[in-house]
């Protein structure tokens, strides 16, 4: 669908006064760019379709489940995450250079981009609103423990927290710890325990009982 | 630049508001904003660094009151105007009023999948050896450039440890301003929370940034 579908009454009115200001603003820009042949609205549709339905945290969950299941893959992921992740078919924009960071019993990893909203699109899809918001970006580097508490994750005071500020083109994927009582689970079942937040570090993997 | 975007350690924005089962997009226009921004970027007239600089150059009052995709659209409008593609008059009219600049290329629908899957890798060869190695103590320079930079203010002037040499990468500071890719070595530098935030900081917290070589000096 090329447009919002809220314009069904069949006449043109260039100022789009029936739209909210941002809808009108974006509509105007898309219209001008299309009229001038600078963009193809079908390409816009294809981009939206990609990130609405094809690329999302299910990709990252498969990477984590593979790492939990296969020590050789985990080692590859640790040493060359870009290649290891590409081997599963996940490449591309905002995932050109990947680094996997592994949670341990001692250390919890948390990812933020204080300068904008850098995020591993190729394995997690588009970032949630809170990830891009000033509260998260401002506080994650100075008081991550209280930020995590707002996600319902209270870590013991002795647990080390390592915050990765994504200031370059490296995109980080947190590999959460494998939940207990999942011995013998296949990758698909394990992937069901891997939440998006656990791959940012604002959550943990689900417990086995949750699957 | 010391813009509104440089948020690390700022205070007063309130709690994070995680949303249960949040949708990828919160309005139809957000979908179009994403798609139009990426499609227009596909013309090849600006780099990701210039587009980031266009976003961080918005007035702070606008930056803080706009949703993220509004920031994108306002920055895109500025980029398109700067390059002669779309004028302010056209945006006010909601239609094309003239011809404008010819694009280098136009992203076609059947190219989208491959283009997105390819992305824009920005690792580059650096002809000179890396100045620092893992374990070196370094100080992030206390610089306040007018233009684009990717060294957050909270790290400037502070001493950390090089954890990894990541390879050569395009330097955003020059690339954002049409001054070339000027690739440099990139390092992951780890700081203790006490170094960044003082004595009352969380003793179990460390923070790392990825810093280009020219951001750093030996400590």
Short mmCIF file of C-alpha atoms in Angstrom, two decimals:
data_model
loop_
_atom_site.label_atom_id
_atom_site.label_comp_id
_atom_site.label_asym_id
_atom_site.label_seq_id
_atom_site.Cartn_x
_atom_site.Cartn_y
_atom_site.Cartn_z
CA UNK A 1 0.00 0.00 0.00
CA UNK A 2 1.60 3.22 -1.13
CA UNK A 3 -0.25 5.53 1.21
CA UNK A 4 -1.91 5.63 4.56
CA UNK A 5 -5.33 4.55 3.42
CA UNK A 6 -6.95 7.40 5.27
CA UNK A 7 -7.52 9.45 2.16
CA UNK A 8 -10.46 7.65 0.70
CA UNK A 9 -12.89 10.43 -0.01
CA UNK A 10 -11.62 10.88 -3.51
CA UNK A 11 -10.45 14.45 -4.00
CA UNK A 12 -7.13 16.15 -3.83
CA UNK A 13 -6.36 18.75 -1.25
CA UNK A 14 -2.72 19.61 -1.29
CA UNK A 15 -2.37 20.69 2.30
CA UNK A 16 -3.75 17.44 3.69
CA UNK A 17 -5.59 19.30 6.39
CA UNK A 18 -7.32 16.14 7.50
CA UNK A 19 -4.04 14.52 8.50
CA UNK A 20 -2.14 15.07 11.70
CA UNK A 21 0.86 17.35 11.20
CA UNK A 22 3.49 14.62 10.88
CA UNK A 23 1.37 12.49 8.58
CA UNK A 24 0.87 15.54 6.38
CA UNK A 25 4.53 16.42 6.50
CA UNK A 26 5.68 12.97 5.48
CA UNK A 27 2.96 12.71 2.84
CA UNK A 28 4.09 16.01 1.32
CA UNK A 29 7.70 14.91 1.17
CA UNK A 30 6.90 11.51 -0.31
CA UNK A 31 4.63 13.15 -2.88
CA UNK A 32 7.26 15.64 -4.00
CA UNK A 33 10.02 13.03 -4.16
CA UNK A 34 7.76 10.74 -6.16
CA UNK A 35 6.63 13.48 -8.55
CA UNK A 36 10.25 14.37 -9.21
CA UNK A 37 11.20 10.75 -9.81
CA UNK A 38 13.67 10.75 -6.91
CA UNK A 39 12.12 7.82 -5.10
CA UNK A 40 10.00 4.90 -6.20
CA UNK A 41 7.00 4.48 -3.86
CA UNK A 42 7.15 0.74 -4.50
CA UNK A 43 10.69 0.76 -3.11
CA UNK A 44 9.38 2.53 -0.01
CA UNK A 45 6.74 -0.22 0.29
CA UNK A 46 9.44 -2.89 -0.01
CA UNK A 47 11.58 -1.25 2.68
CA UNK A 48 8.61 -1.05 5.05
CA UNK A 49 7.65 -4.64 4.33
CA UNK A 50 11.20 -5.79 5.10
CA UNK A 51 11.30 -4.25 8.56
CA UNK A 52 7.64 -4.80 9.42
CA UNK A 53 7.63 -8.51 8.64
CA UNK A 54 10.94 -10.03 7.53
CA UNK A 55 13.74 -8.74 9.74
CA UNK A 56 13.27 -8.85 13.48
CA UNK A 57 14.48 -10.30 16.77
CA UNK A 58 13.67 -13.83 15.63
CA UNK A 59 16.95 -13.59 13.68
CA UNK A 60 18.98 -12.82 16.76
CA UNK A 61 17.18 -15.49 18.77
CA UNK A 62 18.35 -18.08 16.26
CA UNK A 63 21.93 -16.82 16.56
CA UNK A 64 21.80 -17.13 20.35
CA UNK A 65 20.15 -20.56 20.25
CA UNK A 66 22.86 -21.78 17.89
CA UNK A 67 25.54 -20.42 20.22
CA UNK A 68 23.93 -22.19 23.18
CA UNK A 69 23.76 -25.45 21.26
CA UNK A 70 27.05 -25.51 19.41
CA UNK A 71 30.29 -24.61 21.23
CA UNK A 72 32.18 -24.26 17.95
CA UNK A 73 29.62 -21.74 16.70
CA UNK A 74 29.78 -19.91 20.02
CA UNK A 75 33.54 -19.63 19.68
CA UNK A 76 33.20 -18.36 16.10
CA UNK A 77 30.60 -15.86 17.27
CA UNK A 78 32.96 -14.67 19.98
CA UNK A 79 35.86 -14.20 17.56
CA UNK A 80 34.11 -13.04 14.37
CA UNK A 81 30.46 -12.31 14.99
CA UNK A 82 30.00 -10.71 11.56
CA UNK A 83 30.96 -13.91 9.75
CA UNK A 84 29.26 -16.27 12.18
CA UNK A 85 25.98 -14.36 11.96
CA UNK A 86 26.26 -14.04 8.17
CA UNK A 87 26.58 -17.84 7.99
CA UNK A 88 22.97 -18.01 9.21
CA UNK A 89 21.90 -15.58 6.48
CA UNK A 90 21.62 -12.43 8.56
CA UNK A 91 23.53 -9.59 6.96
CA UNK A 92 22.99 -6.03 5.94
CA UNK A 93 22.16 -2.55 6.93
CA UNK A 94 23.08 -1.70 10.53
CA UNK A 95 24.58 -5.15 10.92
CA UNK A 96 27.60 -4.77 8.67
CA UNK A 97 30.02 -5.10 11.59
CA UNK A 98 28.83 -7.24 14.49
CA UNK A 99 30.27 -7.96 17.91
CA UNK A 100 28.73 -10.55 20.23
CA UNK A 101 29.11 -9.98 23.97
CA UNK A 102 28.44 -12.88 26.30
CA UNK A 103 26.81 -12.59 29.69
CA UNK A 104 28.47 -14.63 32.41
CA UNK A 105 27.76 -15.43 36.04
CA UNK A 106 29.92 -12.42 36.94
CA UNK A 107 29.06 -9.87 34.26
CA UNK A 108 25.89 -8.54 32.66
CA UNK A 109 26.16 -6.67 29.36
CA UNK A 110 23.95 -3.77 28.32
CA UNK A 111 23.91 -1.96 24.96
CA UNK A 112 23.01 1.67 24.30
CA UNK A 113 23.72 4.33 21.71
CA UNK A 114 23.93 7.59 23.62
CA UNK A 115 24.48 9.61 20.43
CA UNK A 116 21.56 8.40 18.31
CA UNK A 117 19.97 4.98 18.09
CA UNK A 118 22.57 2.60 16.64
CA UNK A 119 21.14 -0.89 16.89
CA UNK A 120 21.77 -4.22 15.14
CA UNK A 121 18.92 -4.10 12.64
CA UNK A 122 20.02 -7.28 10.85
CA UNK A 123 19.48 -9.43 13.94
CA UNK A 124 16.97 -7.45 16.01
CA UNK A 125 15.02 -5.42 13.45
CA UNK A 126 14.19 -1.80 14.15
CA UNK A 127 14.77 -0.52 17.69
CA UNK A 128 11.87 0.00 20.09
CA UNK A 129 10.86 3.55 20.94
CA UNK A 130 12.38 3.44 24.41
CA UNK A 131 15.80 2.49 23.01
CA UNK A 132 15.81 5.71 20.95
CA UNK A 133 14.45 7.86 23.75
CA UNK A 134 16.36 10.39 25.90
CA UNK A 135 15.61 8.58 29.21
CA UNK A 136 17.32 5.37 28.09
CA UNK A 137 20.16 7.02 26.19
CA UNK A 138 20.99 9.43 29.02
CA UNK A 139 20.79 7.00 31.92
CA UNK A 140 22.10 3.69 30.60
CA UNK A 141 25.73 4.80 30.95
CA UNK A 142 25.48 6.42 34.38
CA UNK A 143 22.84 4.45 36.29
CA UNK A 144 22.20 1.22 34.40
CA UNK A 145 21.07 -0.62 37.52
CA UNK A 146 18.09 1.66 38.03
CA UNK A 147 17.31 1.50 34.30
CA UNK A 148 17.31 -2.30 34.48
CA UNK A 149 15.04 -2.18 37.51
CA UNK A 150 12.50 -0.31 35.37
CA UNK A 151 12.52 -3.31 33.07
CA UNK A 152 11.89 -5.55 36.06
CA UNK A 153 15.47 -6.79 36.16
CA UNK A 154 17.08 -6.36 39.57
CA UNK A 155 20.68 -7.52 39.60
CA UNK A 156 22.64 -8.20 42.80
CA UNK A 157 24.96 -5.33 43.73
CA UNK A 158 28.05 -7.47 43.19
CA UNK A 159 27.06 -8.36 39.62
CA UNK A 160 29.31 -6.43 37.28
CA UNK A 161 27.62 -4.38 34.60
CA UNK A 162 29.39 -3.67 31.35
CA UNK A 163 27.72 -1.00 29.23
CA UNK A 164 28.61 -0.85 25.55
CA UNK A 165 27.99 2.58 24.04
CA UNK A 166 27.59 1.96 20.33
CA UNK A 167 29.49 5.01 19.10
CA UNK A 168 30.90 3.58 15.86
CA UNK A 169 29.56 1.15 13.26
CA UNK A 170 30.02 -1.90 15.46
CA UNK A 171 26.65 -3.33 16.44
CA UNK A 172 26.43 -5.38 19.60
CA UNK A 173 24.43 -8.52 20.25
CA UNK A 174 24.21 -9.63 23.87
CA UNK A 175 24.27 -13.40 24.25
CA UNK A 176 22.32 -14.07 27.45
CA UNK A 177 23.15 -17.02 29.68
CA UNK A 178 21.44 -20.25 28.75
CA UNK A 179 18.59 -20.93 31.15
CA UNK A 180 18.79 -23.89 33.49
CA UNK A 181 16.93 -27.12 32.82
CA UNK A 182 17.16 -26.83 29.03
CA UNK A 183 19.50 -29.77 28.44
CA UNK A 184 18.60 -31.62 25.30
CA UNK A 185 16.44 -28.83 23.89
CA UNK A 186 16.74 -28.25 20.16
CA UNK A 187 17.61 -24.86 18.69
CA UNK A 188 14.06 -23.95 17.80
CA UNK A 189 12.84 -24.57 21.32
CA UNK A 190 15.79 -22.69 22.79
CA UNK A 191 15.15 -19.73 20.48
CA UNK A 192 11.73 -19.43 22.08
CA UNK A 193 13.45 -18.42 25.33
CA UNK A 194 15.50 -15.62 23.75
CA UNK A 195 13.74 -12.28 24.04
CA UNK A 196 14.67 -9.12 22.21
CA UNK A 197 15.38 -7.38 25.50
CA UNK A 198 17.74 -10.19 26.54
CA UNK A 199 19.79 -9.46 23.41
CA UNK A 200 20.01 -5.74 24.30
CA UNK A 201 20.70 -6.55 27.94
CA UNK A 202 17.56 -5.02 29.42
CA UNK A 203 16.30 -8.51 30.16
CA UNK A 204 17.39 -12.11 30.63
CA UNK A 205 16.41 -15.16 28.64
CA UNK A 206 13.13 -16.67 29.74
CA UNK A 207 13.14 -19.54 32.21
CA UNK A 208 12.59 -23.03 30.85
CA UNK A 209 9.13 -23.19 32.41
CA UNK A 210 8.06 -20.22 30.25
CA UNK A 211 8.42 -22.14 26.99
CA UNK B 1 29.27 19.06 17.96
CA UNK B 2 27.94 19.52 21.46
CA UNK B 3 24.38 18.98 20.32
CA UNK B 4 21.17 17.90 21.95
CA UNK B 5 21.83 14.38 20.75
CA UNK B 6 24.82 13.83 23.05
CA UNK B 7 22.73 12.41 25.86
CA UNK B 8 25.03 10.15 27.90
CA UNK B 9 24.86 11.12 31.57
CA UNK B 10 22.32 13.94 31.15
CA UNK B 11 19.63 14.06 33.78
CA UNK B 12 15.98 14.98 34.07
CA UNK B 13 14.37 12.96 31.30
CA UNK B 14 12.50 10.72 33.71
CA UNK B 15 12.00 6.97 33.71
CA UNK B 16 12.35 4.66 30.75
CA UNK B 17 8.93 3.58 29.55
CA UNK B 18 9.11 0.05 28.18
CA UNK B 19 5.97 -0.83 26.30
CA UNK B 20 4.44 -4.28 26.43
CA UNK B 21 4.03 -5.83 22.97
CA UNK B 22 4.90 -2.57 21.31
CA UNK B 23 4.35 -2.41 17.56
CA UNK B 24 7.29 -1.82 15.21
CA UNK B 25 5.53 1.34 14.03
CA UNK B 26 3.16 3.50 16.06
CA UNK B 27 1.57 5.27 13.09
CA UNK B 28 1.30 4.74 9.37
CA UNK B 29 3.40 7.84 8.74
CA UNK B 30 6.30 6.29 10.64
CA UNK B 31 6.45 3.51 8.07
CA UNK B 32 6.60 6.02 5.25
CA UNK B 33 9.18 8.11 7.15
CA UNK B 34 11.49 5.11 7.44
CA UNK B 35 10.98 4.06 3.84
CA UNK B 36 11.29 7.53 2.36
CA UNK B 37 14.46 8.22 4.37
CA UNK B 38 16.13 5.01 3.21
CA UNK B 39 14.92 5.39 -0.37
CA UNK B 40 16.16 8.99 -0.55
CA UNK B 41 19.47 7.88 0.95
CA UNK B 42 19.62 5.42 -1.93
CA UNK B 43 20.18 8.33 -4.31
CA UNK B 44 23.73 8.32 -2.98
CA UNK B 45 24.10 12.03 -2.35
CA UNK B 46 24.97 11.88 1.34
CA UNK B 47 26.60 9.44 3.74
CA UNK B 48 25.20 7.99 6.94
CA UNK B 49 27.55 10.35 8.78
CA UNK B 50 26.12 13.41 7.06
CA UNK B 51 22.58 12.23 7.78
CA UNK B 52 23.46 11.70 11.46
CA UNK B 53 24.92 15.21 11.53
CA UNK B 54 21.74 16.60 9.97
CA UNK B 55 19.75 15.02 12.81
CA UNK B 56 22.02 16.22 15.59
CA UNK B 57 22.06 19.72 14.07
CA UNK B 58 18.36 20.26 14.75
CA UNK B 59 17.66 22.92 17.36
CA UNK B 60 17.62 21.33 20.84
CA UNK B 61 14.03 22.44 21.43
CA UNK B 62 13.01 20.61 18.26
CA UNK B 63 15.21 17.59 18.94
CA UNK B 64 13.82 16.98 22.42
CA UNK B 65 10.19 17.52 21.49
CA UNK B 66 10.20 15.42 18.32
CA UNK B 67 9.63 11.71 18.07
CA UNK B 68 12.49 9.79 16.51
CA UNK B 69 11.02 9.52 13.04
CA UNK B 70 10.13 13.19 13.15
CA UNK B 71 13.82 13.87 13.75
CA UNK B 72 14.57 11.72 10.71
CA UNK B 73 12.11 13.56 8.50
CA UNK B 74 13.21 17.04 9.56
CA UNK B 75 16.83 16.10 8.92
CA UNK B 76 15.91 14.58 5.56
CA UNK B 77 14.12 17.78 4.55
CA UNK B 78 17.28 19.70 5.35
CA UNK B 79 19.48 17.31 3.39
CA UNK B 80 17.17 17.43 0.37
CA UNK B 81 17.10 21.22 0.46
CA UNK B 82 20.87 21.43 0.89
CA UNK B 83 21.39 19.27 -2.21
CA UNK B 84 18.80 21.11 -4.28
CA UNK B 85 16.28 18.28 -4.54
CA UNK B 86 13.29 19.73 -2.67
CA UNK B 87 12.71 23.35 -1.68
CA UNK B 88 10.92 24.75 1.36
CA UNK B 89 8.31 26.21 -1.01
CA UNK B 90 7.61 22.78 -2.40
CA UNK B 91 7.21 21.32 1.07
CA UNK B 92 4.80 24.11 1.95
CA UNK B 93 2.85 23.49 -1.25
CA UNK B 94 2.92 19.73 -0.87
CA UNK B 95 3.87 19.25 -4.51
CA UNK B 96 6.74 19.61 -6.93
CA UNK B 97 7.14 23.15 -8.31
CA UNK B 98 10.26 22.70 -10.43
CA UNK B 99 12.77 20.17 -11.58
CA UNK B 100 15.70 20.44 -9.16
CA UNK B 101 18.87 18.37 -9.00
CA UNK B 102 19.18 15.13 -10.95
CA UNK B 103 19.86 12.13 -8.73
CA UNK B 104 22.86 9.87 -9.18
CA UNK B 105 20.48 6.92 -9.03
CA UNK B 106 17.01 5.96 -7.84
CA UNK B 107 16.47 2.89 -5.68
CA UNK B 108 14.08 0.55 -7.51
CA UNK B 109 11.71 -1.76 -5.68
CA UNK B 110 13.39 -4.86 -7.03
CA UNK B 111 16.75 -3.67 -5.70
CA UNK B 112 15.57 -3.13 -2.14
CA UNK B 113 16.15 -6.63 -0.76
CA UNK B 114 19.69 -6.88 -2.07
CA UNK B 115 20.53 -3.29 -1.13
CA UNK B 116 19.38 -3.74 2.47
CA UNK B 117 21.09 -7.13 2.74
CA UNK B 118 24.35 -5.61 1.49
CA UNK B 119 24.25 -2.58 3.78
CA UNK B 120 27.14 -0.13 3.71
CA UNK B 121 30.25 -1.68 5.21
CA UNK B 122 32.64 1.02 6.36
CA UNK B 123 35.74 -0.97 7.27
CA UNK B 124 38.73 0.31 5.31
CA UNK B 125 42.45 -0.36 5.05
CA UNK B 126 44.63 1.96 7.09
CA UNK B 127 48.13 2.15 5.63
CA UNK B 128 49.89 2.97 8.90
CA UNK B 129 50.23 0.66 11.90
CA UNK B 130 47.87 1.06 14.85
CA UNK B 131 49.23 3.49 17.44
CA UNK B 132 47.67 1.67 20.40
CA UNK B 133 47.26 -1.96 21.42
CA UNK B 134 45.05 -3.85 23.84
CA UNK B 135 45.98 -3.00 27.42
CA UNK B 136 47.26 0.52 26.66
CA UNK B 137 46.06 3.36 28.87
CA UNK B 138 44.64 6.19 26.80
CA UNK B 139 42.96 9.50 27.41
CA UNK B 140 40.00 10.58 25.33
CA UNK B 141 40.92 14.03 24.08
CA UNK B 142 39.12 16.99 25.57
CA UNK B 143 38.00 18.38 22.22
CA UNK B 144 34.78 20.14 21.36
CA UNK B 145 34.61 20.18 17.56
CA UNK B 146 31.97 22.31 15.85
CA UNK B 147 31.25 19.56 13.35
CA UNK B 148 30.21 15.94 13.62
CA UNK B 149 32.07 13.66 16.00
CA UNK B 150 31.33 10.32 17.63
CA UNK B 151 33.21 10.80 20.88
CA UNK B 152 30.54 11.39 23.52
CA UNK B 153 31.09 14.33 25.84
CA UNK B 154 31.00 12.18 28.97
CA UNK B 155 34.17 10.36 27.85
CA UNK B 156 36.23 13.42 26.93
CA UNK B 157 39.24 14.05 29.11
CA UNK B 158 38.93 10.67 30.82
CA UNK B 159 41.43 7.83 30.98
CA UNK B 160 40.49 4.32 29.97
CA UNK B 161 42.03 1.09 28.77
CA UNK B 162 42.15 -0.13 25.20
CA UNK B 163 40.39 -3.47 25.15
CA UNK B 164 40.46 -4.25 21.46
CA UNK B 165 41.73 -2.89 18.15
CA UNK B 166 38.76 -3.24 15.82
CA UNK B 167 40.43 -2.47 12.50
CA UNK B 168 40.26 0.50 10.14
CA UNK B 169 36.99 2.40 9.77
CA UNK B 170 35.76 5.49 7.92
CA UNK B 171 36.20 8.55 10.13
CA UNK B 172 32.77 10.14 10.69
CA UNK B 173 34.22 13.54 11.54
CA UNK B 174 35.50 14.09 8.01
CA UNK B 175 33.03 11.92 6.12
CA UNK B 176 30.04 13.83 7.50
CA UNK B 177 31.33 17.01 5.90
CA UNK B 178 32.35 15.83 2.46
CA UNK B 179 36.01 15.76 3.45
CA UNK B 180 36.62 12.14 2.61
CA UNK B 181 36.62 8.84 4.41
CA UNK B 182 40.05 9.34 6.04
CA UNK B 183 39.95 5.88 7.62
CA UNK B 184 41.56 5.45 11.02
CA UNK B 185 42.10 2.63 13.48
CA UNK B 186 39.15 2.10 15.78
CA UNK B 187 39.50 0.98 19.39
CA UNK B 188 37.16 -0.20 22.10
CA UNK B 189 38.12 1.80 25.19
CA UNK B 190 36.82 0.82 28.62
CA UNK B 191 36.33 3.32 31.43
CA UNK B 192 35.55 2.65 35.06
CA UNK B 193 32.39 4.32 36.30
CA UNK B 194 34.44 6.13 38.97
CA UNK B 195 36.62 7.67 36.23
CA UNK B 196 33.59 8.90 34.32
CA UNK B 197 31.15 9.75 37.08
CA UNK B 198 33.17 10.25 40.25
CA UNK B 199 33.50 8.66 43.65
CA UNK B 200 29.85 7.88 44.17
CA UNK B 201 29.61 5.86 40.96
CA UNK B 202 28.62 2.20 40.90
CA UNK B 203 31.86 0.28 41.70
CA UNK B 204 30.72 -2.70 39.60
CA UNK B 205 30.08 -0.61 36.45
CA UNK B 206 32.31 -0.14 33.42
CA UNK B 207 31.41 1.68 30.21
CA UNK B 208 33.08 1.37 26.84
CA UNK B 209 33.04 3.49 23.73
CA UNK B 210 34.43 2.80 20.28
CA UNK B 211 36.90 5.56 19.55
CA UNK B 212 38.85 6.47 16.43
CA UNK B 213 42.58 6.89 16.84
CA UNK B 214 42.51 10.69 16.53
CA UNK B 215 40.14 10.82 19.52
CA UNK B 216 42.81 9.35 21.79
CA UNK B 217 46.20 10.21 23.26
CA UNK B 218 48.55 8.14 25.43
CA UNK B 219 47.80 8.45 29.15
#
